mmCIF file of C-alpha atoms and ligand atoms in Angstrom:
data_model
loop_
_atom_site.group_PDB
_atom_site.id
_atom_site.type_symbol
_atom_site.label_atom_id
_atom_site.label_comp_id
_atom_site.label_asym_id
_atom_site.label_seq_id
_atom_site.Cartn_x
_atom_site.Cartn_y
_atom_site.Cartn_z
ATOM 1 C CA UNK A 16 8.028 -25.419 -15.399
ATOM 2 C CA UNK A 17 11.345 -23.615 -15.738
ATOM 3 C CA UNK A 18 11.557 -20.883 -18.343
ATOM 4 C CA UNK A 19 11.664 -22.637 -21.725
ATOM 5 C CA UNK A 20 14.549 -20.694 -23.326
ATOM 6 C CA UNK A 21 18.099 -20.409 -22.034
ATOM 7 C CA UNK A 22 18.346 -16.590 -22.230
ATOM 8 C CA UNK A 23 18.230 -14.595 -19.009
ATOM 9 C CA UNK A 24 15.897 -11.574 -19.467
ATOM 10 C CA UNK A 25 16.898 -8.148 -18.100
ATOM 11 C CA UNK A 26 16.126 -7.731 -14.402
ATOM 12 C CA UNK A 27 16.491 -11.459 -13.739
ATOM 13 C CA UNK A 28 19.371 -13.749 -12.841
ATOM 14 C CA UNK A 29 20.045 -17.448 -13.088
ATOM 15 C CA UNK A 30 22.781 -17.331 -10.434
ATOM 16 C CA UNK A 31 22.450 -19.689 -7.466
ATOM 17 C CA UNK A 32 23.900 -16.928 -5.314
ATOM 18 C CA UNK A 33 21.744 -14.295 -3.652
ATOM 19 C CA UNK A 34 23.167 -10.868 -4.536
ATOM 20 C CA UNK A 35 23.996 -8.131 -2.026
ATOM 21 C CA UNK A 36 20.989 -6.148 -3.321
ATOM 22 C CA UNK A 37 18.659 -9.061 -2.672
ATOM 23 C CA UNK A 38 20.168 -9.542 0.796
ATOM 24 C CA UNK A 39 19.673 -5.833 1.506
ATOM 25 C CA UNK A 40 15.980 -6.154 0.641
ATOM 26 C CA UNK A 41 15.661 -9.398 2.567
ATOM 27 C CA UNK A 42 17.016 -7.856 5.767
ATOM 28 C CA UNK A 43 14.660 -4.829 5.564
ATOM 29 C CA UNK A 44 11.608 -6.886 4.727
ATOM 30 C CA UNK A 45 10.854 -10.173 6.408
ATOM 31 C CA UNK A 46 8.723 -13.237 6.101
ATOM 32 C CA UNK A 47 6.600 -15.014 8.690
ATOM 33 C CA UNK A 48 8.591 -17.795 10.387
ATOM 34 C CA UNK A 49 6.720 -20.929 9.346
ATOM 35 C CA UNK A 50 6.216 -22.117 12.927
ATOM 36 C CA UNK A 51 3.933 -19.059 13.292
ATOM 37 C CA UNK A 52 1.426 -20.913 11.080
ATOM 38 C CA UNK A 53 0.321 -22.343 14.429
ATOM 39 C CA UNK A 54 -1.488 -19.092 15.296
ATOM 40 C CA UNK A 55 -4.843 -18.462 13.592
ATOM 41 C CA UNK A 56 -4.082 -14.732 13.876
ATOM 42 C CA UNK A 57 -0.416 -13.934 13.310
ATOM 43 C CA UNK A 58 1.067 -12.040 16.270
ATOM 44 C CA UNK A 59 2.253 -8.595 15.173
ATOM 45 C CA UNK A 60 5.940 -8.670 14.391
ATOM 46 C CA UNK A 61 5.610 -12.175 12.944
ATOM 47 C CA UNK A 62 3.340 -11.002 10.085
ATOM 48 C CA UNK A 63 5.384 -10.631 6.899
ATOM 49 C CA UNK A 64 6.564 -7.165 5.928
ATOM 50 C CA UNK A 65 7.143 -5.612 2.521
ATOM 51 C CA UNK A 66 8.179 -1.984 2.061
ATOM 52 C CA UNK A 67 9.283 -0.772 -1.394
ATOM 53 C CA UNK A 68 10.929 2.498 -0.298
ATOM 54 C CA UNK A 69 11.332 4.015 3.204
ATOM 55 C CA UNK A 70 8.911 3.772 6.120
ATOM 56 C CA UNK A 71 7.554 7.321 6.506
ATOM 57 C CA UNK A 72 7.496 8.865 10.002
ATOM 58 C CA UNK A 73 4.010 10.370 10.185
ATOM 59 C CA UNK A 74 2.728 12.973 12.654
ATOM 60 C CA UNK A 75 -0.832 11.742 13.261
ATOM 61 C CA UNK A 76 -2.020 15.204 14.331
ATOM 62 C CA UNK A 77 -0.969 16.874 11.092
ATOM 63 C CA UNK A 78 -1.859 13.884 8.881
ATOM 64 C CA UNK A 79 -4.917 14.195 6.606
ATOM 65 C CA UNK A 80 -6.635 11.968 4.051
ATOM 66 C CA UNK A 81 -7.714 13.859 0.924
ATOM 67 C CA UNK A 82 -10.545 12.474 -1.211
ATOM 68 C CA UNK A 83 -10.686 14.260 -4.559
ATOM 69 C CA UNK A 84 -10.879 13.961 -8.358
ATOM 70 C CA UNK A 85 -14.191 13.090 -9.985
ATOM 71 C CA UNK A 86 -16.327 13.491 -6.889
ATOM 72 C CA UNK A 87 -19.320 15.695 -6.118
ATOM 73 C CA UNK A 88 -18.046 16.712 -2.671
ATOM 74 C CA UNK A 89 -14.315 16.428 -1.973
ATOM 75 C CA UNK A 90 -13.287 15.636 1.609
ATOM 76 C CA UNK A 91 -10.318 16.184 3.881
ATOM 77 C CA UNK A 92 -10.370 13.866 6.897
ATOM 78 C CA UNK A 93 -8.308 13.654 10.064
ATOM 79 C CA UNK A 94 -7.577 10.395 11.822
ATOM 80 C CA UNK A 95 -10.266 11.234 14.410
ATOM 81 C CA UNK A 96 -12.785 11.842 11.601
ATOM 82 C CA UNK A 97 -12.047 8.349 10.269
ATOM 83 C CA UNK A 98 -12.249 6.728 13.706
ATOM 84 C CA UNK A 99 -15.674 8.311 14.241
ATOM 85 C CA UNK A 100 -17.036 6.648 11.109
ATOM 86 C CA UNK A 101 -18.649 3.167 11.279
ATOM 87 C CA UNK A 102 -15.986 0.610 12.202
ATOM 88 C CA UNK A 103 -15.579 -3.027 11.127
ATOM 89 C CA UNK A 104 -13.016 -5.703 12.062
ATOM 90 C CA UNK A 105 -12.132 -8.399 9.528
ATOM 91 C CA UNK A 106 -9.768 -11.348 9.754
ATOM 92 C CA UNK A 107 -7.829 -11.358 6.484
ATOM 93 C CA UNK A 108 -4.867 -13.336 5.168
ATOM 94 C CA UNK A 109 -2.449 -11.171 3.205
ATOM 95 C CA UNK A 110 0.256 -12.519 0.935
ATOM 96 C CA UNK A 111 2.887 -10.788 -1.186
ATOM 97 C CA UNK A 112 2.515 -11.385 -4.930
ATOM 98 C CA UNK A 113 6.249 -12.141 -5.037
ATOM 99 C CA UNK A 114 5.958 -15.006 -2.554
ATOM 100 C CA UNK A 115 7.874 -17.960 -4.049
ATOM 101 C CA UNK A 116 9.935 -15.765 -6.400
ATOM 102 C CA UNK A 117 13.352 -16.941 -5.213
ATOM 103 C CA UNK A 118 12.513 -20.523 -6.169
ATOM 104 C CA UNK A 119 12.225 -19.632 -9.881
ATOM 105 C CA UNK A 120 15.014 -19.849 -12.417
ATOM 106 C CA UNK A 121 15.866 -17.396 -13.756
ATOM 107 C CA UNK A 122 14.477 -15.308 -10.927
ATOM 108 C CA UNK A 123 13.522 -11.626 -10.825
ATOM 109 C CA UNK A 124 16.108 -9.639 -8.868
ATOM 110 C CA UNK A 125 13.809 -8.320 -6.164
ATOM 111 C CA UNK A 126 12.730 -9.307 -2.662
ATOM 112 C CA UNK A 127 13.801 -12.992 -2.651
ATOM 113 C CA UNK A 128 10.866 -14.673 -0.959
ATOM 114 C CA UNK A 129 10.795 -18.455 -0.621
ATOM 115 C CA UNK A 130 7.292 -19.248 0.730
ATOM 116 C CA UNK A 131 6.904 -17.190 3.893
ATOM 117 C CA UNK A 132 5.507 -13.832 2.689
ATOM 118 C CA UNK A 133 2.132 -14.278 4.342
ATOM 119 C CA UNK A 134 0.272 -13.472 7.538
ATOM 120 C CA UNK A 135 -3.243 -13.169 8.917
ATOM 121 C CA UNK A 136 -4.441 -10.240 10.981
ATOM 122 C CA UNK A 137 -7.573 -8.751 12.474
ATOM 123 C CA UNK A 138 -7.826 -5.466 10.622
ATOM 124 C CA UNK A 139 -10.097 -2.685 11.919
ATOM 125 C CA UNK A 140 -11.251 0.241 9.847
ATOM 126 C CA UNK A 141 -14.134 1.882 8.071
ATOM 127 C CA UNK A 142 -15.654 0.597 4.808
ATOM 128 C CA UNK A 143 -14.336 2.491 1.769
ATOM 129 C CA UNK A 144 -17.722 2.143 0.137
ATOM 130 C CA UNK A 145 -19.425 4.399 2.698
ATOM 131 C CA UNK A 146 -16.847 7.093 2.036
ATOM 132 C CA UNK A 147 -17.272 6.775 -1.745
ATOM 133 C CA UNK A 148 -21.047 7.045 -1.313
ATOM 134 C CA UNK A 149 -20.610 10.153 0.781
ATOM 135 C CA UNK A 150 -18.357 11.973 -1.698
ATOM 136 C CA UNK A 151 -20.463 10.816 -4.685
ATOM 137 C CA UNK A 152 -18.470 9.517 -7.652
ATOM 138 C CA UNK A 153 -19.017 11.521 -10.865
ATOM 139 C CA UNK A 154 -20.567 9.712 -13.847
ATOM 140 C CA UNK A 155 -17.430 9.222 -15.954
ATOM 141 C CA UNK A 156 -15.289 7.803 -13.133
ATOM 142 C CA UNK A 157 -13.713 4.438 -14.044
ATOM 143 C CA UNK A 158 -11.129 3.890 -11.321
ATOM 144 C CA UNK A 159 -10.109 4.997 -7.861
ATOM 145 C CA UNK A 160 -6.406 5.725 -7.259
ATOM 146 C CA UNK A 161 -4.811 5.257 -3.825
ATOM 147 C CA UNK A 162 -1.638 7.206 -3.029
ATOM 148 C CA UNK A 163 0.805 6.428 -0.235
ATOM 149 C CA UNK A 164 3.098 8.963 1.410
ATOM 150 C CA UNK A 165 6.232 6.937 0.625
ATOM 151 C CA UNK A 166 8.384 7.950 -2.353
ATOM 152 C CA UNK A 167 11.178 6.293 -4.237
ATOM 153 C CA UNK A 168 12.648 5.440 -7.620
ATOM 154 C CA UNK A 169 11.770 2.153 -9.267
ATOM 155 C CA UNK A 170 12.465 1.033 -12.829
ATOM 156 C CA UNK A 171 14.038 4.477 -13.305
ATOM 157 C CA UNK A 172 10.744 6.187 -12.421
ATOM 158 C CA UNK A 173 10.454 8.511 -9.418
ATOM 159 C CA UNK A 174 7.106 7.917 -7.798
ATOM 160 C CA UNK A 175 4.865 7.753 -4.798
ATOM 161 C CA UNK A 176 3.587 4.251 -4.137
ATOM 162 C CA UNK A 177 0.232 4.226 -5.937
ATOM 163 C CA UNK A 178 -2.262 1.599 -6.982
ATOM 164 C CA UNK A 179 -5.794 1.745 -8.345
ATOM 165 C CA UNK A 180 -8.966 -0.331 -8.212
ATOM 166 C CA UNK A 181 -11.885 -0.350 -10.630
ATOM 167 C CA UNK A 182 -14.967 1.390 -9.244
ATOM 168 C CA UNK A 183 -16.650 -1.989 -8.886
ATOM 169 C CA UNK A 184 -13.769 -3.456 -6.864
ATOM 170 C CA UNK A 185 -13.386 -0.281 -4.768
ATOM 171 C CA UNK A 186 -17.095 -0.476 -3.902
ATOM 172 C CA UNK A 187 -16.890 -4.069 -2.628
ATOM 173 C CA UNK A 188 -18.313 -4.021 0.880
ATOM 174 C CA UNK A 189 -15.265 -5.740 2.416
ATOM 175 C CA UNK A 190 -12.667 -3.183 1.257
ATOM 176 C CA UNK A 191 -11.582 -1.155 4.287
ATOM 177 C CA UNK A 192 -9.629 1.935 5.270
ATOM 178 C CA UNK A 193 -7.712 0.425 8.166
ATOM 179 C CA UNK A 194 -6.276 2.170 11.255
ATOM 180 C CA UNK A 195 -5.856 -0.799 13.625
ATOM 181 C CA UNK A 196 -4.345 -4.261 13.398
ATOM 182 C CA UNK A 197 -4.834 -6.964 16.040
ATOM 183 C CA UNK A 198 -6.494 -4.365 18.275
ATOM 184 C CA UNK A 199 -3.649 -1.815 18.185
ATOM 185 C CA UNK A 200 -2.962 1.276 16.093
ATOM 186 C CA UNK A 201 -1.118 0.285 12.905
ATOM 187 C CA UNK A 202 2.621 0.158 13.604
ATOM 188 C CA UNK A 203 4.805 2.361 11.348
ATOM 189 C CA UNK A 204 5.904 -0.505 9.100
ATOM 190 C CA UNK A 205 2.343 -1.674 8.372
ATOM 191 C CA UNK A 206 1.111 1.742 7.218
ATOM 192 C CA UNK A 207 0.501 4.075 10.187
ATOM 193 C CA UNK A 208 -1.806 5.876 10.427
ATOM 194 C CA UNK A 209 -4.023 4.506 7.616
ATOM 195 C CA UNK A 210 -3.879 1.827 4.952
ATOM 196 C CA UNK A 211 -6.178 0.300 2.399
ATOM 197 C CA UNK A 212 -7.146 -3.364 2.794
ATOM 198 C CA UNK A 213 -8.326 -5.281 -0.262
ATOM 199 C CA UNK A 214 -9.237 -8.774 1.002
ATOM 200 C CA UNK A 215 -8.483 -11.588 -1.434
ATOM 201 C CA UNK A 216 -5.954 -9.596 -3.463
ATOM 202 C CA UNK A 217 -2.200 -9.902 -3.235
ATOM 203 C CA UNK A 218 -0.680 -7.392 -0.810
ATOM 204 C CA UNK A 219 0.384 -4.776 -3.389
ATOM 205 C CA UNK A 220 -3.254 -3.594 -3.629
ATOM 206 C CA UNK A 221 -3.413 -2.730 0.085
ATOM 207 C CA UNK A 222 -1.690 0.672 -0.077
ATOM 208 C CA UNK A 223 -0.017 1.711 3.189
ATOM 209 C CA UNK A 224 0.514 5.265 4.548
ATOM 210 C CA UNK A 225 -2.551 6.328 2.594
ATOM 211 C CA UNK A 226 -2.869 10.106 2.056
ATOM 212 C CA UNK A 227 -5.028 10.488 -1.044
ATOM 213 C CA UNK A 228 -7.949 8.777 -2.737
ATOM 214 C CA UNK A 229 -8.633 10.134 -6.219
ATOM 215 C CA UNK A 230 -11.509 9.218 -8.517
ATOM 216 C CA UNK A 231 -10.278 9.254 -12.129
ATOM 217 C CA UNK A 232 -12.020 9.253 -15.513
ATOM 218 C CA UNK A 233 -9.094 7.725 -17.451
ATOM 219 C CA UNK A 234 -7.434 4.405 -16.632
ATOM 220 C CA UNK A 235 -4.576 4.940 -14.181
ATOM 221 C CA UNK A 236 -1.164 4.283 -15.744
ATOM 222 C CA UNK A 237 1.137 4.474 -12.713
ATOM 223 C CA UNK A 238 4.242 2.295 -12.470
ATOM 224 C CA UNK A 239 2.863 -0.160 -9.912
ATOM 225 C CA UNK A 240 -0.199 -0.688 -12.122
ATOM 226 C CA UNK A 241 1.134 -0.938 -15.678
ATOM 227 C CA UNK A 242 4.821 -1.883 -15.233
ATOM 228 C CA UNK A 243 5.049 -3.891 -12.006
ATOM 229 C CA UNK A 244 2.584 -6.585 -10.934
ATOM 230 C CA UNK A 245 1.836 -7.942 -14.413
ATOM 231 C CA UNK A 246 2.131 -11.542 -15.503
ATOM 232 C CA UNK A 247 4.490 -11.399 -18.480
ATOM 233 C CA UNK A 248 6.816 -13.805 -20.212
ATOM 234 C CA UNK A 249 9.162 -11.200 -21.685
ATOM 235 C CA UNK A 250 9.824 -7.469 -21.186
ATOM 236 C CA UNK A 251 8.018 -6.386 -24.386
ATOM 237 C CA UNK A 252 4.823 -8.115 -23.311
ATOM 238 C CA UNK A 253 2.150 -5.887 -21.632
ATOM 239 C CA UNK A 254 1.042 -8.856 -19.599
ATOM 240 C CA UNK A 255 -2.052 -9.383 -17.494
ATOM 241 C CA UNK A 256 -2.543 -7.623 -14.159
ATOM 242 C CA UNK A 257 -1.845 -9.488 -10.912
ATOM 243 C CA UNK A 258 -5.033 -9.435 -8.839
ATOM 244 C CA UNK A 259 -6.318 -12.145 -6.487
ATOM 245 C CA UNK A 260 -4.301 -14.634 -4.440
ATOM 246 C CA UNK A 261 -3.807 -18.067 -5.997
ATOM 247 C CA UNK A 262 -4.427 -21.014 -3.649
ATOM 248 C CA UNK A 263 -1.532 -22.037 -1.432
ATOM 249 C CA UNK A 264 -0.986 -24.277 1.558
ATOM 250 C CA UNK A 265 1.978 -24.352 3.899
ATOM 251 C CA UNK A 266 2.940 -26.749 6.646
ATOM 252 C CA UNK A 267 4.502 -26.150 10.032
ATOM 253 C CA UNK A 268 7.876 -27.861 9.651
ATOM 254 C CA UNK A 269 7.702 -30.730 12.175
ATOM 255 C CA UNK A 270 10.405 -31.778 14.637
ATOM 256 C CA UNK A 271 13.527 -29.678 15.116
ATOM 257 C CA UNK A 272 15.653 -27.830 12.523
ATOM 258 C CA UNK A 273 19.285 -28.011 11.595
ATOM 259 C CA UNK A 274 20.484 -24.439 12.230
ATOM 260 C CA UNK A 275 22.001 -23.835 8.809
ATOM 261 C CA UNK A 276 20.061 -25.950 6.317
ATOM 262 C CA UNK A 277 16.775 -26.029 8.239
ATOM 263 C CA UNK A 278 16.399 -29.689 7.387
ATOM 264 C CA UNK A 279 14.095 -31.201 9.999
ATOM 265 C CA UNK A 280 14.833 -34.020 12.420
ATOM 266 C CA UNK A 281 11.913 -35.965 13.764
ATOM 267 C CA UNK A 282 11.925 -39.021 15.988
ATOM 268 C CA UNK A 283 9.928 -42.125 15.080
ATOM 269 C CA UNK A 284 6.300 -42.247 16.159
ATOM 270 C CA UNK A 285 2.994 -40.707 15.068
ATOM 271 C CA UNK A 286 3.237 -37.023 14.170
ATOM 272 C CA UNK A 287 0.368 -34.646 13.430
ATOM 273 C CA UNK A 288 1.355 -32.550 10.418
ATOM 274 C CA UNK A 289 -0.471 -29.230 10.423
ATOM 275 C CA UNK A 290 -0.618 -26.050 8.447
ATOM 276 C CA UNK A 291 -2.850 -23.451 6.813
ATOM 277 C CA UNK A 292 -4.338 -23.024 3.358
ATOM 278 C CA UNK A 293 -5.924 -20.052 1.597
ATOM 279 C CA UNK A 294 -7.081 -18.687 -1.737
ATOM 280 C CA UNK A 295 -8.243 -15.198 -2.681
ATOM 281 C CA UNK A 296 -10.662 -16.622 -5.264
ATOM 282 C CA UNK A 297 -12.863 -18.853 -3.111
ATOM 283 C CA UNK A 298 -12.747 -20.935 0.060
ATOM 284 C CA UNK A 299 -10.319 -23.854 0.098
ATOM 285 C CA UNK A 300 -12.233 -27.109 -0.305
ATOM 286 C CA UNK A 301 -9.445 -29.644 0.065
ATOM 287 C CA UNK A 302 -5.873 -30.011 1.241
ATOM 288 C CA UNK A 303 -3.791 -33.082 0.475
ATOM 289 C CA UNK A 304 -0.548 -34.120 2.104
ATOM 290 C CA UNK A 305 2.341 -36.093 0.644
ATOM 291 C CA UNK A 306 5.345 -37.621 2.407
ATOM 292 C CA UNK A 307 7.121 -38.744 -0.777
ATOM 293 C CA UNK A 308 7.701 -35.437 -2.550
ATOM 294 C CA UNK A 309 4.304 -35.384 -4.260
ATOM 295 C CA UNK A 310 4.321 -38.858 -5.822
ATOM 296 C CA UNK A 311 1.350 -39.967 -3.734
ATOM 297 C CA UNK A 312 -1.256 -37.927 -1.873
ATOM 298 C CA UNK A 313 -3.638 -38.406 1.048
ATOM 299 C CA UNK A 314 -6.526 -36.179 1.996
ATOM 300 C CA UNK A 315 -5.852 -33.988 5.043
ATOM 301 C CA UNK A 316 -8.485 -32.829 7.525
ATOM 302 C CA UNK A 317 -9.557 -29.297 6.714
ATOM 303 C CA UNK A 318 -11.048 -26.828 9.205
ATOM 304 C CA UNK A 319 -14.028 -24.798 7.974
ATOM 305 C CA UNK A 320 -13.306 -21.182 6.977
ATOM 306 C CA UNK A 321 -13.337 -18.790 9.957
ATOM 307 C CA UNK A 322 -13.773 -15.680 7.816
ATOM 308 C CA UNK A 323 -14.291 -15.047 4.104
ATOM 309 C CA UNK A 324 -10.674 -14.162 3.362
ATOM 310 C CA UNK A 325 -8.784 -15.859 6.185
ATOM 311 C CA UNK A 326 -6.692 -18.998 5.902
ATOM 312 C CA UNK A 327 -8.047 -22.374 7.020
ATOM 313 C CA UNK A 328 -6.224 -24.826 9.268
ATOM 314 C CA UNK A 329 -5.489 -28.368 8.090
ATOM 315 C CA UNK A 330 -3.881 -31.424 9.657
ATOM 316 C CA UNK A 331 -2.795 -34.915 8.729
ATOM 317 C CA UNK A 332 -1.749 -37.706 11.059
ATOM 318 C CA UNK A 333 1.487 -39.251 9.798
ATOM 319 C CA UNK A 334 3.078 -42.358 11.247
ATOM 320 C CA UNK A 335 6.424 -42.791 9.494
ATOM 321 C CA UNK A 336 6.840 -46.491 8.637
ATOM 322 C CA UNK A 337 10.624 -46.402 9.057
ATOM 323 C CA UNK A 338 13.531 -44.125 9.909
ATOM 324 C CA UNK A 339 14.957 -42.367 6.830
ATOM 325 C CA UNK A 340 14.601 -39.415 4.497
ATOM 326 C CA UNK A 341 11.214 -37.945 3.553
ATOM 327 C CA UNK A 342 9.980 -34.968 1.571
ATOM 328 C CA UNK A 343 6.736 -33.576 2.958
ATOM 329 C CA UNK A 344 4.457 -31.414 0.870
ATOM 330 C CA UNK A 345 0.894 -30.146 0.797
ATOM 331 C CA UNK A 346 -1.506 -29.031 -1.907
ATOM 332 C CA UNK A 347 -4.665 -26.895 -1.701
ATOM 333 C CA UNK A 348 -7.645 -26.783 -4.058
ATOM 334 C CA UNK A 349 -10.245 -24.013 -3.877
ATOM 335 C CA UNK A 350 -13.945 -23.951 -4.734
ATOM 336 C CA UNK A 351 -13.220 -22.575 -8.227
ATOM 337 C CA UNK A 352 -11.166 -25.731 -8.938
ATOM 338 C CA UNK A 353 -7.851 -23.870 -8.847
ATOM 339 C CA UNK A 354 -5.162 -26.179 -7.476
ATOM 340 C CA UNK A 355 -1.504 -25.681 -6.625
ATOM 341 C CA UNK A 356 0.826 -26.868 -9.394
ATOM 342 C CA UNK A 357 3.678 -29.275 -8.643
ATOM 343 C CA UNK A 358 6.217 -27.110 -10.512
ATOM 344 C CA UNK A 359 6.574 -23.302 -10.839
ATOM 345 C CA UNK A 360 4.612 -21.434 -13.513
ATOM 346 C CA UNK A 361 7.347 -19.074 -14.655
ATOM 347 C CA UNK A 362 6.786 -15.360 -15.246
ATOM 348 C CA UNK A 363 9.196 -12.440 -15.474
ATOM 349 C CA UNK A 364 8.348 -10.707 -12.183
ATOM 350 C CA UNK A 365 8.164 -13.982 -10.278
ATOM 351 C CA UNK A 366 4.543 -13.403 -9.222
ATOM 352 C CA UNK A 367 2.071 -15.840 -7.711
ATOM 353 C CA UNK A 368 4.407 -18.834 -7.721
ATOM 354 C CA UNK A 369 2.193 -21.149 -5.697
ATOM 355 C CA UNK A 370 3.856 -24.468 -6.448
ATOM 356 C CA UNK A 371 4.204 -26.938 -3.596
ATOM 357 C CA UNK A 372 5.810 -26.209 -0.247
ATOM 358 C CA UNK A 373 8.419 -28.969 0.261
ATOM 359 C CA UNK A 374 9.998 -29.778 3.619
ATOM 360 C CA UNK A 375 12.921 -32.214 3.883
ATOM 361 C CA UNK A 376 12.712 -34.384 6.996
ATOM 362 C CA UNK A 377 15.039 -36.991 8.482
ATOM 363 C CA UNK A 378 13.155 -39.435 10.684
ATOM 364 C CA UNK A 379 15.534 -40.787 13.313
ATOM 365 C CA UNK A 380 15.124 -43.708 15.695
ATOM 366 C CA UNK A 381 15.503 -41.062 18.447
ATOM 367 C CA UNK A 382 16.508 -37.384 18.567
ATOM 368 C CA UNK A 383 19.764 -36.560 20.358
ATOM 369 C CA UNK A 384 19.230 -34.160 23.282
HETATM 370 N N1 LIG B 5 2.513 2.781 0.365
HETATM 371 C C1 LIG B 5 2.893 1.494 0.209
HETATM 372 N N2 LIG B 5 1.961 0.522 0.295
HETATM 373 C C2 LIG B 5 2.305 -0.768 0.146
HETATM 374 C C3 LIG B 5 3.642 -1.138 -0.128
HETATM 375 C C4 LIG B 5 4.614 -0.097 -0.179
HETATM 376 O O1 LIG B 5 5.805 -0.336 -0.377
HETATM 377 N N3 LIG B 5 4.197 1.194 -0.017
HETATM 378 N N4 LIG B 5 3.954 -2.460 -0.316
HETATM 379 C C5 LIG B 5 2.848 -3.283 -0.794
HETATM 380 C C6 LIG B 5 3.158 -4.696 -0.876
HETATM 381 S S1 LIG B 5 4.025 -5.190 -2.246
HETATM 382 C C7 LIG B 5 2.695 -5.598 0.032
HETATM 383 S S2 LIG B 5 2.955 -7.246 -0.191
HETATM 384 C C8 LIG B 5 1.960 -5.162 1.221
HETATM 385 C C9 LIG B 5 2.664 -5.643 2.477
HETATM 386 O O2 LIG B 5 1.962 -5.269 3.608
HETATM 387 P P1 LIG B 5 2.590 -5.552 5.057
HETATM 388 O O3 LIG B 5 4.019 -5.072 5.028
HETATM 389 O O4 LIG B 5 1.737 -4.819 6.010
HETATM 390 O O5 LIG B 5 2.556 -7.030 5.262
HETATM 391 O O6 LIG B 5 1.836 -3.739 1.301
HETATM 392 C C10 LIG B 5 1.620 -3.096 0.074
HETATM 393 N N5 LIG B 5 1.342 -1.705 0.277
HETATM 394 MO MO1 LIG B 6 4.160 -7.495 -2.215
#
């Protein structure tokens, strides 16, 4: 579904051209090259990256985490204090809420993701819940606010990057304060020395460069909570908050790419299409593949989930009947019945656009070497 009216709301564009501002964001941040879908755990450096402002340079010796607000016993913790607490490692797929944004029309002028803002990592940290139990939340506390060290101006508002969770969500046993990824200390760009990890939610909830956790008795009204990350149809609409990850599946583009267009060339013969599928709401229960742009579908083989919030592998054996042009796509359904739509569901910020991943392929009698 394209936007039903022909007006272009503020902050969006209907131009086919990517602006210099979008390019500037796209060169600072980066997606996961789709061939990296082959790895169950994304090698560091291939995991997608999204940084709103600047990457802070943090001295780990001087760094402290402050836990304050409506708590019985406030705490100030060093990195060593956190590392001495009970540790857990979880395999979690993270995806940016703006993934798919650049395919919408009009599109929000922001990080212009196509489909590649995703990655899966082994995150190690200590459960937030244990820390909240230790400090003791006061009776009237409704939310917990997480503050990053990074500062910037967004929508005309100077701010630190901040997000909140309800007490219930913050006390989920799988929410972690993370200091390692794939067995190494967090690198600067992924939140060194400490980040929040909220499995199942879009990436904006997992605050990086964490310095403060504050229990609050009034709903938090920070920019990233009440202005950004809302599903809205027009700027006057308060919208609904963006929370969990909608189901999506991607496929490893088969064959070899054309350098500029990335159209694929594949020689005749059986080809195992493969990819990954995930949902933050529930496990994926089926993936279907199509080789005719979504007109007809066949059930793919789906691997069982390896961890509660990690993507699942899928594959489909395709034997092209003839040389020619094909459009491959895939579609995931999760256990709640949520399924990927065949066309975008438009919203102003370009969030959670999980319509089909389409890959154009030319099947040739043989590939030139
Ligand atoms: N402090 C802080 N935390 C942040 C952000 C940020 O800009 N600053 N970006 C958020 C967004 S929008 C996403 S999608 C994820 C990206 O995490 P990654 O770069 O480690 O993949 O971090 C989130 N946490
Ligand atoms: Mo994001």
